[in-house]
Amino acid sequence: MIKKLLKKASEIEANEIKATALSFLFVFILMLAYYILRPVRDAMASDWSDAEVSQLWTLNFFISTSVVALYGIAVSKMKFKLLVPSVYAFFAVTFILFYTSMSSIEDSTLVDKCFYVWLSVFAMFHLSVFWSFMSDIFNKDQARRLFATIAAGASAGALLGPMIPTLFAGIGTDNLILVAAVLLLIPIPVILTLTRLKRSELKNVDETTDTSKYKIGGNPFAGFKYFVTNPYLLAIGIFILLYTMISTFVYFEQKNLLAEFDRAKRTQILGSIDWIINVLTFGVAFFATSRIVKKIGMGLTLALMPIIVCAGILILAFAPIIVVLLALQVARRAGNYAVTKPAREMLFTEVDKETRFKAKPVIDVVIYRGGDMTTAWIFTGLTEGLGLGFTAVGVIGAGIAAVWAGVGLWMGKLYNRQKTTE
C-alpha cells in the first residue's frame, strides 16, 4: 500500500525506495548541520563593519577556488569509494578544530572570522559534492523522477536546523559547532550503503561504470579546463552566474526596503520568509517537480523561475512596497529550491564521472562565489557610484532575469542534444 502511494505521489518505483530514502536522509543531515551553523556565523557578522564583511566575501572567493583545486587533486588521486566519505569526514574534523580553538586561542575575533569564511566555503561545497554523488548513483530516468523528492530532504533539514540554535542557544555557540560536526559523520555509512544499492537494487552498473575500487585519475585541475572548453558546462555556468546575479540584486533591494524597520522587526520578517519558503519547497519538490519536468521539458522548466522573477522584479521596481518584496522572495527562493535546482542537477547526469566530480565544484563553488563578489560591487557601483535609484536598478535586474530565462531555454536544447547523441 505504501509503495503504491509513493509511486502515485512522487513516481518512486519499489526498487528505488530504499536508495531514495537514504539520499533524502543524506541531504537532510547535511542541511540540518549547516542550518545549525549558519545562525552562529551570521551572528558574528553583526560585530564587524561593512568593509570587514566585504573583505571576508572577497577572501571567501579565493579560498573557495583553492579548495576546489585541492579537491580536483583528491578526485584524481584517491580511490573513488573513499572520495565522498572523505570530504564529509574532512569538514567534520575542521569544525571540531574550530570547537577546540574557540576555547584555546585568545584572539577570538581571528577565530570567528576564519569560521565565517570556512562555513561559507562549506555552504557551497557540501551540496555540490552531494549532487555529484547523486548523479553517479542514479541513472538519467531515475534522476528526472527522484531528484526533486530527494531535494525535499534539504528543505526538511532547513526547517528543523534553525530550531536547534533557537531552542538551545544557551548551551553556547562552540557546543553547537560540535553538534554539527558530529552530524556530518552520519552520512559516511549512508554513502557506503548507497554505493552498494547502486549495484544491487538500482541495477545501475551498466548505466555508469562502477569505478568505486579505482581512481578517477587524470589532470587534477581538468575541471577548470572542462568548464571553459565544454559548451554544455559553460552554459550551466552562465545559468548559475545569472542566478547569482539576480540573488544579489534582490538581496540588496531587500536590504534597502527593510532599512526602515528596526532589527527585531527585520528578523521577524526574514524568519517568516524562511519558514514559508521551506514549507512550499518541501511540498512542491516532493509532489510536483518531477511532473513539471516531464510535462513541459527541461528548457521551459529552467526558464520558468527566471520568467517569474523578471516579472516580479519589474513589479517591485515600480511598486517598491514590502508586500511585493515578500511575494517575490518567496516565489524566487521556493521556486529555485523546489524546481530550478533539482532540474539543474539533472543536467549533470549527461556528463561522465571525471567531468562530474571535477568540473561541477568549479561551477557550483567558484562561479557562484565569484558571481557573489562581482555582483555586489556592480550593485554598489550602480547605486553609490552612478546614483541610480530603486526603479532604475530594478529594471536592470529584470533585464538580467530575462537573459537568465533565455539561457535556461538554451540549456534545455543543449540537454536534449546531449541525450540524442548518446
Short mmCIF file of C-alpha atoms in Angstrom, two decimals:
data_model
loop_
_atom_site.label_atom_id
_atom_site.label_comp_id
_atom_site.label_asym_id
_atom_site.label_seq_id
_atom_site.Cartn_x
_atom_site.Cartn_y
_atom_site.Cartn_z
CA MET A 1 0.00 0.00 0.00
CA ILE A 2 2.77 2.43 0.98
CA LYS A 3 4.71 1.58 -2.16
CA LYS A 4 1.68 2.30 -4.35
CA LEU A 5 1.06 5.63 -2.62
CA LEU A 6 4.70 6.66 -3.04
CA LYS A 7 4.67 5.77 -6.71
CA LYS A 8 1.45 7.69 -7.27
CA ALA A 9 2.60 10.73 -5.29
CA SER A 10 6.19 11.03 -6.45
CA GLU A 11 6.90 8.38 -9.14
CA ILE A 12 9.18 6.28 -6.91
CA GLU A 13 9.48 2.65 -8.04
CA ALA A 14 9.61 -0.16 -5.46
CA ASN A 15 13.31 -0.92 -6.05
CA GLU A 16 14.15 2.77 -5.61
CA ILE A 17 12.51 3.37 -2.22
CA LYS A 18 15.49 2.49 -0.04
CA ALA A 19 18.02 4.44 -2.11
CA THR A 20 15.71 7.45 -2.34
CA ALA A 21 15.03 7.40 1.41
CA LEU A 22 18.74 7.19 2.23
CA SER A 23 19.51 10.01 -0.21
CA PHE A 24 16.74 12.07 1.40
CA LEU A 25 18.30 11.36 4.82
CA PHE A 26 21.77 12.20 3.49
CA VAL A 27 20.86 15.71 2.31
CA PHE A 28 18.59 16.21 5.33
CA ILE A 29 21.58 15.69 7.66
CA LEU A 30 23.78 17.98 5.57
CA MET A 31 21.28 20.83 5.68
CA LEU A 32 20.46 20.20 9.33
CA ALA A 33 24.14 20.61 10.20
CA TYR A 34 24.51 23.68 8.00
CA TYR A 35 21.44 25.43 9.42
CA ILE A 36 22.71 24.81 12.94
CA LEU A 37 25.94 26.57 11.99
CA ARG A 38 24.55 29.38 9.84
CA PRO A 39 23.00 31.42 12.70
CA VAL A 40 26.31 31.10 14.55
CA ARG A 41 28.11 32.58 11.56
CA ASP A 42 25.58 35.33 10.85
CA ALA A 43 25.53 36.43 14.48
CA MET A 44 29.29 37.03 14.26
CA ALA A 45 28.95 39.37 11.28
CA SER A 46 27.00 41.89 13.37
CA ASP A 47 30.19 42.66 15.30
CA TRP A 48 32.08 43.78 12.16
CA SER A 49 31.90 46.74 9.81
CA ASP A 50 30.62 46.52 6.23
CA ALA A 51 34.19 46.87 4.97
CA GLU A 52 35.33 43.91 7.07
CA VAL A 53 32.48 41.74 5.81
CA SER A 54 33.22 42.74 2.19
CA GLN A 55 36.83 41.74 2.68
CA LEU A 56 35.71 38.37 4.04
CA TRP A 57 33.48 37.85 0.97
CA THR A 58 36.44 38.51 -1.31
CA LEU A 59 38.66 36.21 0.75
CA ASN A 60 35.96 33.55 0.57
CA PHE A 61 36.10 33.57 -3.24
CA PHE A 62 39.85 32.94 -3.34
CA ILE A 63 39.76 30.29 -0.63
CA SER A 64 36.83 28.55 -2.36
CA THR A 65 38.81 28.47 -5.59
CA SER A 66 41.82 26.96 -3.79
CA VAL A 67 39.65 24.32 -2.09
CA VAL A 68 38.13 23.33 -5.44
CA ALA A 69 41.66 22.94 -6.87
CA LEU A 70 42.69 20.74 -3.93
CA TYR A 71 39.51 18.72 -4.36
CA GLY A 72 40.48 18.17 -8.00
CA ILE A 73 43.74 16.63 -6.81
CA ALA A 74 41.81 14.37 -4.41
CA VAL A 75 39.46 13.28 -7.22
CA SER A 76 42.45 12.29 -9.38
CA LYS A 77 44.49 10.56 -6.68
CA MET A 78 42.04 8.89 -4.27
CA LYS A 79 40.08 5.70 -4.73
CA PHE A 80 36.58 6.69 -5.69
CA LYS A 81 34.91 4.69 -2.91
CA LEU A 82 36.86 6.80 -0.38
CA LEU A 83 36.43 10.18 -2.07
CA VAL A 84 32.96 11.31 -1.00
CA PRO A 85 33.12 9.92 2.58
CA SER A 86 36.49 11.66 3.00
CA VAL A 87 35.01 15.04 2.06
CA TYR A 88 32.47 14.99 4.88
CA ALA A 89 34.92 13.47 7.36
CA PHE A 90 37.34 16.30 6.49
CA PHE A 91 34.74 19.02 7.10
CA ALA A 92 33.67 17.35 10.36
CA VAL A 93 37.28 17.39 11.57
CA THR A 94 37.70 21.08 10.64
CA PHE A 95 34.62 22.04 12.66
CA ILE A 96 35.89 20.02 15.62
CA LEU A 97 39.12 22.03 15.35
CA PHE A 98 37.10 25.25 15.41
CA TYR A 99 35.31 23.96 18.51
CA THR A 100 38.61 23.43 20.32
CA SER A 101 40.10 26.71 19.01
CA MET A 102 37.29 28.82 20.42
CA SER A 103 38.30 27.88 23.93
CA SER A 104 42.07 27.67 23.48
CA ILE A 105 43.00 30.67 21.28
CA GLU A 106 42.92 34.09 22.89
CA ASP A 107 42.26 36.10 19.71
CA SER A 108 38.57 35.20 19.38
CA THR A 109 37.99 37.70 16.55
CA LEU A 110 40.52 35.93 14.34
CA VAL A 111 38.92 32.54 15.04
CA ASP A 112 35.45 33.95 14.37
CA LYS A 113 36.48 35.42 11.03
CA CYS A 114 38.17 32.19 9.98
CA PHE A 115 34.99 30.30 10.91
CA TYR A 116 32.84 32.80 8.98
CA VAL A 117 34.84 32.27 5.79
CA TRP A 118 35.18 28.49 6.20
CA LEU A 119 31.46 27.94 6.75
CA SER A 120 30.78 29.96 3.60
CA VAL A 121 33.08 27.57 1.72
CA PHE A 122 31.28 24.59 3.24
CA ALA A 123 27.89 26.12 2.38
CA MET A 124 28.51 25.67 -1.35
CA PHE A 125 30.85 22.69 -1.36
CA HIS A 126 28.89 20.16 0.67
CA LEU A 127 25.87 20.27 -1.65
CA SER A 128 27.98 20.29 -4.81
CA VAL A 129 29.67 17.04 -3.78
CA PHE A 130 26.33 15.58 -2.68
CA TRP A 131 24.71 16.17 -6.06
CA SER A 132 27.77 14.87 -7.91
CA PHE A 133 27.38 11.68 -5.91
CA MET A 134 23.63 11.54 -6.63
CA SER A 135 24.28 11.89 -10.36
CA ASP A 136 26.59 8.89 -10.11
CA ILE A 137 24.18 6.72 -8.09
CA PHE A 138 21.01 7.24 -10.15
CA ASN A 139 20.61 6.91 -13.91
CA LYS A 140 19.07 9.61 -16.10
CA ASP A 141 15.46 8.42 -15.87
CA GLN A 142 15.70 7.99 -12.10
CA ALA A 143 17.23 11.45 -11.76
CA ARG A 144 14.31 13.02 -13.60
CA ARG A 145 11.81 11.27 -11.32
CA LEU A 146 13.65 11.25 -7.99
CA PHE A 147 15.90 14.28 -7.67
CA ALA A 148 13.08 16.62 -6.70
CA THR A 149 11.93 14.22 -3.97
CA ILE A 150 15.49 13.90 -2.70
CA ALA A 151 15.86 17.69 -2.76
CA ALA A 152 12.86 17.93 -0.43
CA GLY A 153 15.16 16.44 2.21
CA ALA A 154 17.23 19.62 2.04
CA SER A 155 14.11 21.66 2.79
CA ALA A 156 13.23 19.39 5.71
CA GLY A 157 16.72 19.87 7.15
CA ALA A 158 16.43 23.62 6.59
CA LEU A 159 13.15 23.62 8.53
CA LEU A 160 14.48 21.74 11.53
CA GLY A 161 18.03 23.09 11.63
CA PRO A 162 17.30 26.69 12.75
CA MET A 163 15.16 25.42 15.62
CA ILE A 164 18.18 23.88 17.36
CA PRO A 165 20.19 27.09 17.89
CA THR A 166 16.92 28.91 18.66
CA LEU A 167 15.87 26.48 21.38
CA PHE A 168 19.33 25.54 22.68
CA ALA A 169 21.32 28.75 22.24
CA GLY A 170 22.07 28.60 25.98
CA ILE A 171 24.49 25.69 25.51
CA GLY A 172 26.93 28.03 23.74
CA THR A 173 27.93 28.51 20.12
CA ASP A 174 31.01 26.32 20.49
CA ASN A 175 28.85 23.35 21.51
CA LEU A 176 26.53 23.98 18.55
CA ILE A 177 29.57 23.68 16.29
CA LEU A 178 30.45 20.35 17.92
CA VAL A 179 26.89 19.06 17.38
CA ALA A 180 27.06 19.94 13.68
CA ALA A 181 30.49 18.31 13.35
CA VAL A 182 29.17 15.03 14.78
CA LEU A 183 26.15 15.17 12.45
CA LEU A 184 28.48 15.37 9.44
CA LEU A 185 29.86 11.93 10.29
CA ILE A 186 26.43 10.29 9.90
CA PRO A 187 26.41 10.41 6.06
CA ILE A 188 29.54 8.25 5.85
CA PRO A 189 27.77 4.86 6.35
CA VAL A 190 24.89 6.18 4.24
CA ILE A 191 27.30 6.82 1.36
CA LEU A 192 28.71 3.29 1.60
CA THR A 193 25.20 1.80 1.62
CA LEU A 194 24.10 3.85 -1.39
CA THR A 195 27.17 2.68 -3.32
CA ARG A 196 26.11 -0.90 -2.66
CA LEU A 197 22.47 -0.21 -3.59
CA LYS A 198 23.58 1.29 -6.90
CA ARG A 199 24.79 -2.14 -7.98
CA SER A 200 22.16 -4.29 -6.26
CA GLU A 201 18.70 -2.71 -6.17
CA LEU A 202 19.11 0.14 -8.66
CA LYS A 203 20.95 -2.02 -11.21
CA ASN A 204 22.98 0.94 -12.46
CA VAL A 205 26.37 -0.65 -13.01
CA ASP A 206 25.70 -0.68 -16.74
CA GLU A 207 24.44 2.89 -16.71
CA THR A 208 27.53 4.35 -15.07
CA THR A 209 30.66 2.26 -14.98
CA ASP A 210 31.39 1.17 -11.44
CA THR A 211 34.82 2.57 -10.66
CA SER A 212 34.45 2.62 -6.89
CA LYS A 213 37.54 0.47 -6.43
CA TYR A 214 39.67 2.59 -8.74
CA LYS A 215 40.96 6.14 -9.02
CA ILE A 216 39.27 8.51 -11.44
CA GLY A 217 42.75 9.77 -12.37
CA GLY A 218 43.50 12.41 -14.98
CA ASN A 219 44.62 16.00 -14.57
CA PRO A 220 43.71 17.25 -11.06
CA PHE A 221 42.84 20.68 -12.48
CA ALA A 222 40.94 19.40 -15.50
CA GLY A 223 37.67 20.71 -14.04
CA PHE A 224 38.70 24.28 -14.83
CA LYS A 225 39.68 23.28 -18.39
CA TYR A 226 36.47 21.29 -18.95
CA PHE A 227 34.40 24.24 -17.83
CA VAL A 228 35.85 26.76 -20.27
CA THR A 229 36.12 24.38 -23.25
CA ASN A 230 32.84 22.44 -22.99
CA PRO A 231 29.84 24.45 -24.30
CA TYR A 232 27.45 22.35 -22.23
CA LEU A 233 29.29 23.06 -18.95
CA LEU A 234 29.81 26.68 -19.94
CA ALA A 235 26.06 27.07 -20.42
CA ILE A 236 25.41 25.64 -16.94
CA GLY A 237 28.00 28.04 -15.51
CA ILE A 238 26.39 31.04 -17.23
CA PHE A 239 22.98 29.94 -15.96
CA ILE A 240 24.27 29.77 -12.37
CA LEU A 241 26.17 33.06 -12.71
CA LEU A 242 22.98 34.84 -13.80
CA TYR A 243 21.07 33.22 -10.93
CA THR A 244 23.71 34.51 -8.53
CA MET A 245 23.49 38.00 -10.00
CA ILE A 246 19.73 38.05 -9.56
CA SER A 247 20.02 36.76 -5.99
CA THR A 248 22.47 39.53 -5.13
CA PHE A 249 20.29 42.20 -6.74
CA VAL A 250 17.21 41.05 -4.86
CA TYR A 251 19.22 40.76 -1.63
CA PHE A 252 20.36 44.38 -1.83
CA GLU A 253 16.90 45.59 -2.83
CA GLN A 254 15.54 43.70 0.17
CA LYS A 255 18.17 45.27 2.43
CA ASN A 256 17.20 48.75 1.28
CA LEU A 257 13.47 48.17 1.63
CA LEU A 258 13.83 46.77 5.14
CA ALA A 259 16.03 49.63 6.30
CA GLU A 260 13.01 51.49 7.69
CA PHE A 261 12.27 48.68 10.17
CA ASP A 262 14.14 48.03 13.39
CA ARG A 263 16.34 44.92 13.70
CA ALA A 264 13.77 42.92 15.66
CA LYS A 265 11.10 43.52 13.01
CA ARG A 266 13.51 42.70 10.19
CA THR A 267 14.45 39.44 11.91
CA GLN A 268 10.78 38.55 12.29
CA ILE A 269 10.01 39.30 8.64
CA LEU A 270 13.00 37.36 7.30
CA GLY A 271 12.32 34.43 9.65
CA SER A 272 8.75 34.23 8.36
CA ILE A 273 10.01 34.22 4.78
CA ASP A 274 12.39 31.32 5.54
CA TRP A 275 9.64 29.20 7.07
CA ILE A 276 7.16 29.83 4.23
CA ILE A 277 9.83 29.11 1.61
CA ASN A 278 10.92 25.83 3.18
CA VAL A 279 7.35 24.57 3.62
CA LEU A 280 6.48 25.42 0.00
CA THR A 281 9.72 23.93 -1.26
CA PHE A 282 9.15 20.66 0.54
CA GLY A 283 5.62 20.28 -0.84
CA VAL A 284 6.42 21.27 -4.42
CA ALA A 285 9.66 19.30 -4.63
CA PHE A 286 8.15 16.12 -3.19
CA PHE A 287 4.98 16.06 -5.26
CA ALA A 288 5.28 18.27 -8.34
CA THR A 289 8.75 18.96 -9.72
CA SER A 290 9.36 15.66 -11.49
CA ARG A 291 5.97 16.04 -13.20
CA ILE A 292 6.79 19.62 -14.24
CA VAL A 293 9.98 18.48 -15.98
CA LYS A 294 8.14 15.63 -17.65
CA LYS A 295 5.24 17.85 -18.73
CA ILE A 296 6.96 20.97 -20.11
CA GLY A 297 10.51 19.76 -20.75
CA MET A 298 13.89 20.77 -19.38
CA GLY A 299 14.20 24.09 -21.22
CA LEU A 300 10.91 25.57 -20.02
CA THR A 301 11.48 24.17 -16.53
CA LEU A 302 14.81 26.01 -16.31
CA ALA A 303 13.27 29.19 -17.76
CA LEU A 304 10.15 29.10 -15.58
CA MET A 305 11.54 30.80 -12.48
CA PRO A 306 13.62 33.39 -14.39
CA ILE A 307 10.42 34.49 -16.19
CA ILE A 308 8.52 34.75 -12.90
CA VAL A 309 11.41 36.61 -11.26
CA CYS A 310 11.70 39.01 -14.21
CA ALA A 311 8.02 39.94 -13.86
CA GLY A 312 8.33 40.17 -10.07
CA ILE A 313 11.33 42.50 -10.19
CA LEU A 314 9.57 44.80 -12.67
CA ILE A 315 6.54 44.99 -10.39
CA LEU A 316 8.81 45.66 -7.41
CA ALA A 317 10.72 48.35 -9.33
CA PHE A 318 7.55 50.39 -9.89
CA ALA A 319 5.80 49.39 -6.66
CA PRO A 320 8.59 49.15 -4.04
CA ILE A 321 6.48 48.01 -1.12
CA ILE A 322 7.20 45.30 1.41
CA VAL A 323 4.32 43.02 0.35
CA VAL A 324 5.62 42.81 -3.23
CA LEU A 325 9.13 42.11 -1.93
CA LEU A 326 7.93 39.29 0.31
CA ALA A 327 5.95 37.71 -2.54
CA LEU A 328 8.97 37.95 -4.87
CA GLN A 329 11.34 36.43 -2.33
CA VAL A 330 9.01 33.54 -1.55
CA ALA A 331 8.40 32.81 -5.25
CA ARG A 332 12.07 33.16 -6.19
CA ARG A 333 13.63 31.09 -3.44
CA ALA A 334 10.94 28.40 -3.19
CA GLY A 335 10.90 28.08 -6.97
CA ASN A 336 14.67 27.80 -7.09
CA TYR A 337 14.92 25.17 -4.35
CA ALA A 338 11.91 23.15 -5.49
CA VAL A 339 12.10 23.41 -9.30
CA THR A 340 15.19 25.09 -10.75
CA LYS A 341 17.89 23.47 -8.61
CA PRO A 342 16.65 19.85 -8.95
CA ALA A 343 16.30 20.38 -12.71
CA ARG A 344 19.76 21.90 -12.85
CA GLU A 345 21.24 18.91 -11.03
CA MET A 346 19.67 16.59 -13.63
CA LEU A 347 21.90 18.24 -16.22
CA PHE A 348 24.97 16.60 -14.71
CA THR A 349 23.66 13.11 -15.44
CA GLU A 350 24.66 13.80 -19.05
CA VAL A 351 28.41 14.06 -18.36
CA ASP A 352 30.97 11.42 -17.47
CA LYS A 353 32.23 10.69 -13.95
CA GLU A 354 35.50 12.64 -14.23
CA THR A 355 33.75 15.74 -15.58
CA ARG A 356 31.03 15.46 -12.96
CA PHE A 357 33.38 15.32 -9.99
CA LYS A 358 35.99 17.79 -11.27
CA ALA A 359 34.01 20.43 -13.17
CA LYS A 360 30.87 20.57 -11.04
CA PRO A 361 32.59 22.10 -7.98
CA VAL A 362 34.18 24.70 -10.27
CA ILE A 363 30.70 25.72 -11.40
CA ASP A 364 28.91 25.36 -8.06
CA VAL A 365 31.56 27.00 -5.88
CA VAL A 366 33.99 29.14 -7.89
CA ILE A 367 31.48 30.59 -10.36
CA TYR A 368 28.84 31.05 -7.65
CA ARG A 369 31.15 32.80 -5.19
CA GLY A 370 32.76 34.82 -7.96
CA GLY A 371 29.29 35.96 -9.01
CA ASP A 372 28.50 36.93 -5.42
CA MET A 373 31.62 39.05 -5.13
CA THR A 374 31.39 40.69 -8.55
CA THR A 375 27.69 41.50 -8.45
CA ALA A 376 27.94 43.05 -5.00
CA TRP A 377 30.48 45.54 -6.35
CA ILE A 378 28.37 46.13 -9.50
CA PHE A 379 25.30 46.92 -7.41
CA THR A 380 27.32 49.26 -5.23
CA GLY A 381 28.65 50.98 -8.36
CA LEU A 382 25.14 51.47 -9.76
CA THR A 383 23.72 52.92 -6.55
CA GLU A 384 26.62 54.73 -4.88
CA GLY A 385 28.76 55.35 -7.97
CA LEU A 386 26.18 56.29 -10.61
CA GLY A 387 23.48 57.25 -8.13
CA LEU A 388 20.76 55.15 -9.76
CA GLY A 389 17.51 54.87 -7.85
CA PHE A 390 15.41 51.88 -6.86
CA THR A 391 13.39 51.78 -10.10
CA ALA A 392 16.38 52.03 -12.45
CA VAL A 393 18.28 49.30 -10.62
CA GLY A 394 15.14 47.14 -10.66
CA VAL A 395 14.80 47.48 -14.43
CA ILE A 396 18.44 46.41 -14.84
CA GLY A 397 17.77 43.43 -12.58
CA ALA A 398 14.72 42.47 -14.67
CA GLY A 399 16.90 42.61 -17.80
CA ILE A 400 19.36 40.20 -16.21
CA ALA A 401 16.45 37.88 -15.33
CA ALA A 402 15.26 37.98 -18.95
CA VAL A 403 18.74 36.93 -20.14
CA TRP A 404 18.69 34.22 -17.45
CA ALA A 405 15.43 32.86 -18.91
CA GLY A 406 16.93 32.80 -22.39
CA VAL A 407 19.95 30.86 -21.13
CA GLY A 408 17.57 28.39 -19.46
CA LEU A 409 15.86 27.71 -22.81
CA TRP A 410 19.26 27.35 -24.48
CA MET A 411 20.38 25.00 -21.73
CA GLY A 412 17.31 22.83 -22.32
CA LYS A 413 18.21 22.48 -26.00
CA LEU A 414 21.79 21.51 -25.15
CA TYR A 415 20.47 18.94 -22.64
CA ASN A 416 18.19 17.38 -25.26
CA ARG A 417 21.04 17.37 -27.76
CA GLN A 418 23.25 15.55 -25.25
CA LYS A 419 20.57 12.90 -24.82
CA THR A 420 20.04 12.35 -28.54
CA THR A 421 23.76 11.98 -29.26
CA GLU A 422 24.29 9.15 -26.75
#
